[in-house]
Amino acid sequence: MKDPELVRKEIAAYGRVDLWGCKKELRALPEKLGSDENIIALVRVFTGSTIGLLVATNQRLILMDHFWFFGTDPKIYTYALIAAVDYRTGIFFGGLAIEDKAGNRDDYSWIWIKDLCRFVQITSKKIAQLHEKQNFTNQPPCSRVSSSAEEIERLWELVEKGAQIGRAHV
């Protein structure tokens, strides 16, 4: 459990976001966060029948949805299992879809565009970083592909060090 005061500070540091109708979810959020988790983004969503709160932390996405009167367990999305976060926009509102690697897709709607764009940008960047890190560490060192710029830089360092690159090595 995370200290509720720290959660309030992290939400305030995120900046202005429309959280109307998410009072129960905000109240329950500190209990669902680990002490080492930090909120990096949040957005109010319509889940089909109720208003929920989608929270992005440094470790996972959490959908807090307490329905009308009763609480439920949050839905957890780990970044490693998320394949894509897609969004669509309208005039004032947009929608969000989270697809996992197994092909399951959850759609959320009625999200203010200003909140949606910022949320998708932050979470997509976090997912890309983790996927890149995971792909890089899963490859053996000899199969890692370097870019052309890295290869040219490596060769230039060899030339500067006095290494002879020439016909003898061909």
PDB file of C-alpha atoms in Angstrom, residues 24-128:
ATOM      1  CA  LYS A  24     -14.372   6.063  -5.209  1.00  0.00           C
ATOM      2  CA  GLU A  25     -11.562   4.964  -7.495  1.00  0.00           C
ATOM      3  CA  LEU A  26      -9.246   7.725  -6.287  1.00  0.00           C
ATOM      4  CA  ARG A  27     -10.000   6.822  -2.678  1.00  0.00           C
ATOM      5  CA  ALA A  28      -9.169   3.124  -3.307  1.00  0.00           C
ATOM      6  CA  LEU A  29      -6.083   3.753  -5.463  1.00  0.00           C
ATOM      7  CA  PRO A  30      -3.443   3.913  -2.680  1.00  0.00           C
ATOM      8  CA  GLU A  31      -4.439   0.409  -1.527  1.00  0.00           C
ATOM      9  CA  LYS A  32      -3.816  -1.021  -5.002  1.00  0.00           C
ATOM     10  CA  LEU A  33      -0.427   0.614  -5.584  1.00  0.00           C
ATOM     11  CA  GLY A  34       2.829  -0.846  -4.386  1.00  0.00           C
ATOM     12  CA  SER A  35       5.134   1.346  -2.325  1.00  0.00           C
ATOM     13  CA  ASP A  36       7.651   1.353  -5.198  1.00  0.00           C
ATOM     14  CA  GLU A  37       5.090   2.308  -7.892  1.00  0.00           C
ATOM     15  CA  ASN A  38       4.817   5.847  -9.227  1.00  0.00           C
ATOM     16  CA  ILE A  39       1.888   7.264 -11.169  1.00  0.00           C
ATOM     17  CA  ILE A  40       3.048   8.484 -14.588  1.00  0.00           C
ATOM     18  CA  ALA A  41      -0.379   9.117 -16.183  1.00  0.00           C
ATOM     19  CA  LEU A  42      -4.088   8.750 -15.507  1.00  0.00           C
ATOM     20  CA  VAL A  43      -7.328   9.271 -17.357  1.00  0.00           C
ATOM     21  CA  ARG A  44     -11.048   8.914 -16.699  1.00  0.00           C
ATOM     22  CA  VAL A  45     -12.728   6.346 -18.967  1.00  0.00           C
ATOM     23  CA  PHE A  46     -16.205   5.030 -19.630  1.00  0.00           C
ATOM     24  CA  THR A  47     -16.108   1.237 -19.404  1.00  0.00           C
ATOM     25  CA  GLY A  48     -19.466   0.591 -21.035  1.00  0.00           C
ATOM     26  CA  SER A  49     -21.677   0.812 -17.981  1.00  0.00           C
ATOM     27  CA  THR A  50     -19.715   2.910 -15.490  1.00  0.00           C
ATOM     28  CA  ILE A  51     -17.001   5.504 -15.156  1.00  0.00           C
ATOM     29  CA  GLY A  52     -13.564   4.160 -14.319  1.00  0.00           C
ATOM     30  CA  LEU A  53     -10.046   5.404 -13.785  1.00  0.00           C
ATOM     31  CA  LEU A  54      -7.187   4.107 -15.926  1.00  0.00           C
ATOM     32  CA  VAL A  55      -3.866   4.645 -14.144  1.00  0.00           C
ATOM     33  CA  ALA A  56      -0.431   4.174 -15.684  1.00  0.00           C
ATOM     34  CA  THR A  57       2.375   3.545 -13.232  1.00  0.00           C
ATOM     35  CA  ASN A  58       6.031   2.905 -13.831  1.00  0.00           C
ATOM     36  CA  GLN A  59       5.247  -0.852 -13.651  1.00  0.00           C
ATOM     37  CA  ARG A  60       1.742  -1.465 -15.060  1.00  0.00           C
ATOM     38  CA  LEU A  61      -1.648  -0.126 -16.141  1.00  0.00           C
ATOM     39  CA  ILE A  62      -4.482  -0.403 -13.619  1.00  0.00           C
ATOM     40  CA  LEU A  63      -8.185   0.016 -14.413  1.00  0.00           C
ATOM     41  CA  MET A  64     -10.017   1.068 -11.265  1.00  0.00           C
ATOM     42  CA  ASP A  65     -13.758   0.549 -11.765  1.00  0.00           C
ATOM     43  CA  HIS A  66     -16.036   0.469  -8.739  1.00  0.00           C
ATOM     44  CA  PHE A  67     -19.320   0.265 -10.662  1.00  0.00           C
ATOM     45  CA  TRP A  68     -22.181   2.248  -9.173  1.00  0.00           C
ATOM     46  CA  PHE A  69     -22.083   1.144  -5.552  1.00  0.00           C
ATOM     47  CA  PHE A  70     -19.834  -1.873  -5.059  1.00  0.00           C
ATOM     48  CA  GLY A  71     -16.075  -2.234  -5.386  1.00  0.00           C
ATOM     49  CA  THR A  72     -14.352  -4.727  -7.619  1.00  0.00           C
ATOM     50  CA  ASP A  73     -10.800  -5.868  -8.089  1.00  0.00           C
ATOM     51  CA  PRO A  74      -8.903  -3.668 -10.515  1.00  0.00           C
ATOM     52  CA  LYS A  75      -7.984  -4.961 -13.946  1.00  0.00           C
ATOM     53  CA  ILE A  76      -4.219  -5.125 -14.312  1.00  0.00           C
ATOM     54  CA  TYR A  77      -2.291  -4.781 -17.576  1.00  0.00           C
ATOM     55  CA  THR A  78       1.420  -5.497 -17.335  1.00  0.00           C
ATOM     56  CA  TYR A  79       3.486  -3.563 -19.876  1.00  0.00           C
ATOM     57  CA  ALA A  80       5.297  -6.701 -21.019  1.00  0.00           C
ATOM     58  CA  LEU A  81       1.996  -8.249 -22.170  1.00  0.00           C
ATOM     59  CA  ILE A  82       0.539  -5.183 -23.908  1.00  0.00           C
ATOM     60  CA  ALA A  83       0.866  -5.349 -27.677  1.00  0.00           C
ATOM     61  CA  ALA A  84      -0.653  -1.957 -28.514  1.00  0.00           C
ATOM     62  CA  VAL A  85      -2.485   1.056 -27.159  1.00  0.00           C
ATOM     63  CA  ASP A  86      -4.668   2.527 -29.901  1.00  0.00           C
ATOM     64  CA  TYR A  87      -6.855   5.575 -29.783  1.00  0.00           C
ATOM     65  CA  ARG A  88      -9.446   7.359 -31.876  1.00  0.00           C
ATOM     66  CA  THR A  89     -10.644  10.919 -31.587  1.00  0.00           C
ATOM     67  CA  GLY A  90     -13.837  12.792 -32.194  1.00  0.00           C
ATOM     68  CA  ILE A  91     -14.683  16.457 -31.740  1.00  0.00           C
ATOM     69  CA  PHE A  92     -14.538  16.528 -27.931  1.00  0.00           C
ATOM     70  CA  PHE A  93     -14.140  12.924 -26.859  1.00  0.00           C
ATOM     71  CA  GLY A  94     -12.113   9.946 -27.949  1.00  0.00           C
ATOM     72  CA  GLY A  95     -11.686   6.278 -27.248  1.00  0.00           C
ATOM     73  CA  LEU A  96      -8.876   4.036 -26.165  1.00  0.00           C
ATOM     74  CA  ALA A  97      -8.198   0.372 -26.913  1.00  0.00           C
ATOM     75  CA  ILE A  98      -5.663  -1.793 -25.119  1.00  0.00           C
ATOM     76  CA  GLU A  99      -4.668  -4.976 -26.901  1.00  0.00           C
ATOM     77  CA  ASP A 100      -2.553  -7.662 -25.293  1.00  0.00           C
ATOM     78  CA  LYS A 101      -0.214 -10.098 -27.023  1.00  0.00           C
ATOM     79  CA  ALA A 102      -2.864 -12.842 -26.877  1.00  0.00           C
ATOM     80  CA  GLY A 103      -5.170 -10.710 -29.048  1.00  0.00           C
ATOM     81  CA  ASN A 104      -7.599  -9.664 -26.304  1.00  0.00           C
ATOM     82  CA  ARG A 105      -8.837  -6.126 -26.733  1.00  0.00           C
ATOM     83  CA  ASP A 106     -10.497  -3.821 -24.200  1.00  0.00           C
ATOM     84  CA  ASP A 107     -12.197  -0.653 -25.443  1.00  0.00           C
ATOM     85  CA  TYR A 108     -12.805   2.457 -23.370  1.00  0.00           C
ATOM     86  CA  SER A 109     -14.702   5.517 -24.538  1.00  0.00           C
ATOM     87  CA  TRP A 110     -15.854   9.032 -23.670  1.00  0.00           C
ATOM     88  CA  ILE A 111     -12.388  10.290 -22.810  1.00  0.00           C
ATOM     89  CA  TRP A 112     -11.643  13.992 -23.187  1.00  0.00           C
ATOM     90  CA  ILE A 113      -9.267  14.416 -26.124  1.00  0.00           C
ATOM     91  CA  LYS A 114      -6.814  16.579 -24.179  1.00  0.00           C
ATOM     92  CA  ASP A 115      -6.496  13.883 -21.514  1.00  0.00           C
ATOM     93  CA  LEU A 116      -6.474  11.025 -24.019  1.00  0.00           C
ATOM     94  CA  CYS A 117      -3.607  12.290 -26.177  1.00  0.00           C
ATOM     95  CA  ARG A 118      -1.314  12.890 -23.209  1.00  0.00           C
ATOM     96  CA  PHE A 119      -2.146   9.499 -21.664  1.00  0.00           C
ATOM     97  CA  VAL A 120      -1.542   7.579 -24.898  1.00  0.00           C
ATOM     98  CA  GLN A 121       1.725   9.409 -25.550  1.00  0.00           C
ATOM     99  CA  ILE A 122       3.115   8.603 -22.108  1.00  0.00           C
ATOM    100  CA  THR A 123       1.964   4.972 -21.977  1.00  0.00           C
ATOM    101  CA  SER A 124       3.026   4.191 -25.557  1.00  0.00           C
ATOM    102  CA  LYS A 125       6.488   5.556 -24.824  1.00  0.00           C
ATOM    103  CA  LYS A 126       6.738   3.442 -21.654  1.00  0.00           C
ATOM    104  CA  ILE A 127       5.575   0.291 -23.475  1.00  0.00           C
ATOM    105  CA  ALA A 128       8.032   0.893 -26.328  1.00  0.00           C
TER     106      ALA A 128
END
